[in-house]
XYZ file of C-alpha atoms in Angstrom:
326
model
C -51.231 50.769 -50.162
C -47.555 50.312 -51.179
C -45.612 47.793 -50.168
C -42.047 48.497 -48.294
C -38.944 47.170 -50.800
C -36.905 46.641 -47.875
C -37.158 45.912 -43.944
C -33.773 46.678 -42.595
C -31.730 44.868 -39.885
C -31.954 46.383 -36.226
C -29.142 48.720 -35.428
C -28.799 50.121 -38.682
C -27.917 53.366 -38.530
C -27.512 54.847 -41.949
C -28.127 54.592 -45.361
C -27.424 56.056 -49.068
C -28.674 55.825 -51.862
C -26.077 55.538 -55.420
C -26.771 58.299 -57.812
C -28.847 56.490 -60.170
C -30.937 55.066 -57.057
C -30.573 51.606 -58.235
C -28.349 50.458 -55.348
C -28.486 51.156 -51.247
C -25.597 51.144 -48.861
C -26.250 50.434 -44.888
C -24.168 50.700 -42.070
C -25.134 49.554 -38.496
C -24.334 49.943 -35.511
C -22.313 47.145 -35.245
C -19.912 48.018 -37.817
C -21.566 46.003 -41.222
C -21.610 47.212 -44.518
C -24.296 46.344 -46.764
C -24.832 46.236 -50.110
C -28.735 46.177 -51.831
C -29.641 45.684 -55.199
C -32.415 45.357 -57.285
C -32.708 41.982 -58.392
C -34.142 43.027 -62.271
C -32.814 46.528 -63.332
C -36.231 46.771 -64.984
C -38.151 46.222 -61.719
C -38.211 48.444 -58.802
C -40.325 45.891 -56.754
C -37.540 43.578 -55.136
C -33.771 44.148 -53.388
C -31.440 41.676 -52.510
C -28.353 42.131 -50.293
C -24.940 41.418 -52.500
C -22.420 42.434 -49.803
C -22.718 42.195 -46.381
C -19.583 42.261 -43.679
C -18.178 43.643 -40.628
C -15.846 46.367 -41.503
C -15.165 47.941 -38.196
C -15.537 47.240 -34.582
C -17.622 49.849 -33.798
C -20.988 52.101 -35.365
C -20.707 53.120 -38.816
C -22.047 56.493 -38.532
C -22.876 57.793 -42.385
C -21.972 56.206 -46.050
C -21.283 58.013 -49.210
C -21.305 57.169 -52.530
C -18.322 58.211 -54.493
C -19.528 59.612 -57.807
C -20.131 56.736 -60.106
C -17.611 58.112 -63.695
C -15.071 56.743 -60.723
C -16.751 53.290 -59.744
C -19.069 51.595 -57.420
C -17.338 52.922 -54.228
C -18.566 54.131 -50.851
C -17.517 55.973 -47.565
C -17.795 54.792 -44.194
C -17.938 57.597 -41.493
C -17.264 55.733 -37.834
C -17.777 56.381 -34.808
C -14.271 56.853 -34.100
C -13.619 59.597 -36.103
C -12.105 57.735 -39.173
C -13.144 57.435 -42.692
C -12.860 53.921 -44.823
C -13.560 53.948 -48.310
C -14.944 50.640 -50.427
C -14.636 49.740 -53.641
C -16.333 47.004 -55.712
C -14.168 45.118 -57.299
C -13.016 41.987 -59.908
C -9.925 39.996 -59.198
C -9.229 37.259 -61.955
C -11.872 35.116 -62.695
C -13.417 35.773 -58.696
C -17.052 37.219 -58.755
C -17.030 41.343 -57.989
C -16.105 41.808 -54.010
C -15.832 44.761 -51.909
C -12.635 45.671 -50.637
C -11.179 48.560 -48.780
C -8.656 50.795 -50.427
C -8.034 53.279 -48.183
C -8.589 54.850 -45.095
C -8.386 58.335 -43.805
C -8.204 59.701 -39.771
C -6.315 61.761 -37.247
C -5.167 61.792 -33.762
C -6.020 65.043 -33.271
C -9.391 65.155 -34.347
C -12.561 63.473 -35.465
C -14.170 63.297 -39.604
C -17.731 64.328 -38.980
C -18.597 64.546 -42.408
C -17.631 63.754 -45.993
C -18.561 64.835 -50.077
C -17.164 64.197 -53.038
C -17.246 66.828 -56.132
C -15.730 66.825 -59.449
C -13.423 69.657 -60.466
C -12.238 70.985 -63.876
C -8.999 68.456 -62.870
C -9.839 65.739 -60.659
C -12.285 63.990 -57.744
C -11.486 65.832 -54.562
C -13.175 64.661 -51.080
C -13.740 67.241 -48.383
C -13.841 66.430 -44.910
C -15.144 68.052 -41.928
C -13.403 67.934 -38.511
C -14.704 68.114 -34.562
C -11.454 70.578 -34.371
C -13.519 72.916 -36.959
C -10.925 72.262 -39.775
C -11.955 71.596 -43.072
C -9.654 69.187 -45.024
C -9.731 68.763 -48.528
C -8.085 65.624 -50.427
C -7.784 65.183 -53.868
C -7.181 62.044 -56.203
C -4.205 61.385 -58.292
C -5.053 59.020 -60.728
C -8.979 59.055 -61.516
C -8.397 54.407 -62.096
C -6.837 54.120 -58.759
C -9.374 55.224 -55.921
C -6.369 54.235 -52.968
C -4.363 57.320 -54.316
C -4.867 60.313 -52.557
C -3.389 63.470 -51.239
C -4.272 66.114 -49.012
C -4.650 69.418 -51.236
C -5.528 72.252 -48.526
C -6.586 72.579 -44.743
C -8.517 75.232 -43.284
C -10.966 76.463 -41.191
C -14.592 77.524 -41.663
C -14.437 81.828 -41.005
C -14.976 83.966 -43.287
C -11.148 86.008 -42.328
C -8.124 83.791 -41.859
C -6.640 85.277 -39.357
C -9.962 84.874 -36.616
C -8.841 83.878 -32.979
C -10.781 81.643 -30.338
C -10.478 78.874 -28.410
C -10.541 75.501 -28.949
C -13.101 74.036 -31.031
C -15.410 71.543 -30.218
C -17.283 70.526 -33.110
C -20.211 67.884 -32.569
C -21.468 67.594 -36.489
C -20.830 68.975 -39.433
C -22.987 69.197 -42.857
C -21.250 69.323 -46.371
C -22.607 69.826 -50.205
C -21.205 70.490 -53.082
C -22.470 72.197 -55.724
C -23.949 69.859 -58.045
C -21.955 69.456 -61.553
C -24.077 70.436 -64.646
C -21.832 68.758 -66.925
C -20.043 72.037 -67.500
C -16.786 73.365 -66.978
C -17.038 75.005 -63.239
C -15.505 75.338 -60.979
C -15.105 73.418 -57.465
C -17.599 74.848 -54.715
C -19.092 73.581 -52.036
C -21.107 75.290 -48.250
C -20.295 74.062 -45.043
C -22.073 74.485 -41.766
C -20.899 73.445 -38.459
C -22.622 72.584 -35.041
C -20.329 73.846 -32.756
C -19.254 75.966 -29.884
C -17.182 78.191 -31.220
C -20.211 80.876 -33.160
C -17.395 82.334 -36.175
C -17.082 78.765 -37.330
C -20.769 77.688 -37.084
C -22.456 79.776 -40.000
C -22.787 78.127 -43.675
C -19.889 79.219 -46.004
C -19.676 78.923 -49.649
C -15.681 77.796 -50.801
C -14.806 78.142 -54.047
C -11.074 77.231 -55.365
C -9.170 79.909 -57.097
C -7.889 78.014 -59.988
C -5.085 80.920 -60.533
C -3.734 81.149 -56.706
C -4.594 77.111 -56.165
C -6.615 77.754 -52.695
C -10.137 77.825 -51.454
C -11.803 81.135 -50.441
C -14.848 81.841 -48.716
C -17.334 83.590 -51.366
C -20.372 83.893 -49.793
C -22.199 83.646 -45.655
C -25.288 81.983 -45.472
C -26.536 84.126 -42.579
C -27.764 87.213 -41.246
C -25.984 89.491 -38.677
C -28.114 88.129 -35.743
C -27.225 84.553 -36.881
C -24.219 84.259 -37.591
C -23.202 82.190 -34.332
C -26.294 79.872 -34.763
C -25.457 76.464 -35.252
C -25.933 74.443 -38.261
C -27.489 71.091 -38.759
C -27.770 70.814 -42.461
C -26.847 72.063 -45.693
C -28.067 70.857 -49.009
C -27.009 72.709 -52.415
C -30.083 72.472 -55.064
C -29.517 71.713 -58.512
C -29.575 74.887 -61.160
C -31.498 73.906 -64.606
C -31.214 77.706 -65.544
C -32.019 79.622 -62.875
C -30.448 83.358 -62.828
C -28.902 82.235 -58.881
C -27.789 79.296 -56.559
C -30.527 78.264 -54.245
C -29.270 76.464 -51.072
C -30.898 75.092 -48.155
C -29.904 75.966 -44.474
C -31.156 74.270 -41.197
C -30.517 76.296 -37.720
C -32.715 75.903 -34.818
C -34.145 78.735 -36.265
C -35.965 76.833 -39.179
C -35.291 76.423 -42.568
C -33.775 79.067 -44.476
C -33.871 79.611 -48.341
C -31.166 81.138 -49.940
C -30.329 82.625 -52.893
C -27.053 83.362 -53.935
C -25.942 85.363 -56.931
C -23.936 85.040 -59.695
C -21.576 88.515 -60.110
C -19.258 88.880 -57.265
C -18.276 92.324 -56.011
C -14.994 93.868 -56.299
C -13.710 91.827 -53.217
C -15.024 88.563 -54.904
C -17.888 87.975 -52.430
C -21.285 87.034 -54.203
C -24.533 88.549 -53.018
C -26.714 86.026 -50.979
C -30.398 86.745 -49.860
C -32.607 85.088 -47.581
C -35.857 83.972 -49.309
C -37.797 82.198 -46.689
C -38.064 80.724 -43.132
C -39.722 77.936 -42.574
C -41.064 75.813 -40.097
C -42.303 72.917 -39.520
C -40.544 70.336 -38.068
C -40.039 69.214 -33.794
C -36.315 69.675 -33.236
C -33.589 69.481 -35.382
C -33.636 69.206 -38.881
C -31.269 65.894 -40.120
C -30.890 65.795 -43.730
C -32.090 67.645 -46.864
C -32.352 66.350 -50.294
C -33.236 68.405 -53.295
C -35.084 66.579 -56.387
C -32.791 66.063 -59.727
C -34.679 70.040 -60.842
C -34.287 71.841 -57.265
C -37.621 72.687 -57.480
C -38.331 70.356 -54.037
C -36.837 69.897 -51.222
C -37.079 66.939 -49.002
C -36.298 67.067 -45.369
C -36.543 64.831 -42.096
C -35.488 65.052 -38.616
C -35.599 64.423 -34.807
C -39.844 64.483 -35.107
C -39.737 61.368 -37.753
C -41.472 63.296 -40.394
C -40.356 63.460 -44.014
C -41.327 67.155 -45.228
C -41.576 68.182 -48.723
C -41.561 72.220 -49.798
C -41.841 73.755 -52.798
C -42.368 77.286 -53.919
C -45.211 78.692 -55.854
C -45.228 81.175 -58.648
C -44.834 84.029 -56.597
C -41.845 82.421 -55.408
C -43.297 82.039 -52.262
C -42.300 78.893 -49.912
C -44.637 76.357 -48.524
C -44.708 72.761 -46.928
C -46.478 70.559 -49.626
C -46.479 67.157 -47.970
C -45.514 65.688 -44.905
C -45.107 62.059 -44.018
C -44.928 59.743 -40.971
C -43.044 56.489 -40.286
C -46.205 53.585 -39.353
C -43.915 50.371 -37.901
């Protein structure tokens, strides 16, 4: 039977793994931020904490690694709508500490979620807002992680010049397109949970290097659907396939997409719909592709961890599930 490598504290409320998987980031519900390693690089059989300390007064909500060509640095998402971003570092002859470097919030709304992706130029961080806006910031100097500006701002609909109410957004779900250590460009889909339906549907941005703004590319959804609410996006890794494949949770299930390469004439690429699935009691919480996109992890509100693949025929199937024993 295996053995758990780590019991966490009560009241934790998140956690993240780093890219290479060989260190985990906490927050609770009391504000900490924790730091795990392994204690041998070699061994995957022990973790110790090497940071632990109050950050904010009130529940840290989600953490993010920033991409590690820019450091051993994390985002905090709080409760309260802000967004505080750690970085390890070395002062002098001290031993490596965490420190914050910046912070980012509003007055007028709340950060529901944050990614980072690499562009041809820079890191840029988008961040999803309970007003339905979509802000995205990029950074100035790739040795400085404090230095940031705020490149564009704008919402999630497909034509710019949509009206509706006010916009009450309760989460949001953000991925980038995963960098295949090519020249690409930025993109990234975007779902929200809201309850205004023309901002709710997943869009793919993309920037337009030559007019230096983000356009909407591609809808994730079907006529019927396009007001149905989105709990989570996850963009799969491509190791050569002829299309995108991205994952969409609704209430609906779990969609399969596939989204093409060649855009039409008014620079929208063709998506289809490969598969529905279901599975899961209530909402769906977070998606994770493997390192191939050939498997998709999921877990939600039932406490299951569901893996799917696809067969041969390309068709879609559940090929494990998993329960929590305490």
């Amino acid at each position: 039977m295996a053995e758990p490598l780590l019991t966490l504290d009560n009241g934790t409320t998140c956690s993240s793994w780093n890219f290479s998987g060989t260190r985990l980031a906490t927050g609770s519900a009391i504000g900490t931020l924790s730091i795990f390693d392994f204690r041998d690089p070699a061994s995957s059989s022990s973790l110790r904490c090497t940071f632990k300390s109050g950050v904010h007064d009130g529940n840290i909500v989600k953490v993010v690694w920033v991409p590690p060509e820019y450091g051993d640095a994390v985002a905090c998402i709080l409760a309260d709508g802000t967004v505080s971003l750690w970085e390890e570092v070395a002062e002098d002859s001290q031993p490596l500490q965490w420190k914050m470097c910046k912070s980012f919030g509003s007055s007028s709304s709340k950060v529901l979620d944050v990614q980072f992706g690499m562009s041809l130029t820079s890191l840029k961080m988008v961040a999803a807002c309970s007003d339905g806006h979509v802000r995205v910031h990029e950074l100035l100097d790739p040795l400085e992680l404090k230095n940031w500006q705020l490149q564009a701002e704008f919402q999630n609909v497909i034509e710019s010049g949509s009206a509706f109410g006010k916009a009450l957004c309760l989460s949001a779900s953000i991925s980038w397109k995963p960098h295949n250590g090519q020249c690409q460009e930025s993109s990234f889909v975007l779902g929200f949970n809201s309850n205004t339906s023309e901002l709710n549907s997943s869009k793919v941005w993309e920037f337009d290097q030559a007019h230096q703004r983000w356009l909407p590319v591609a809808e994730l959804a079907r006529p019927e659907g396009k007001g149905d609410q989105v709990y989570a996006v996850a963009w799969a890794p491509n190791i050569g396939r002829p299309h995108e494949t991205i994952a969409v949770a609704t209430h609906k299930g779990l969609a399969i997409w596939h989204i093409g390469m060649n855009p039409d004439p008014d620079g929208r690429l063709p998506v289809e719909r490969v598969a529905l699935l279901s599975g899961h009691e209530g909402e769906v919480w977070q998606m994770e592709w493997d390192m191939s996109g050939m498997t998709l992890a999921t877990t939600g509100h039932d406490g299951m961890v569901r893996l799917w693949q696809s067969n041969l025929n390309g068709v879609w199937h559940q090929q494990a599930a998993f329960e929590s024993k305490s």
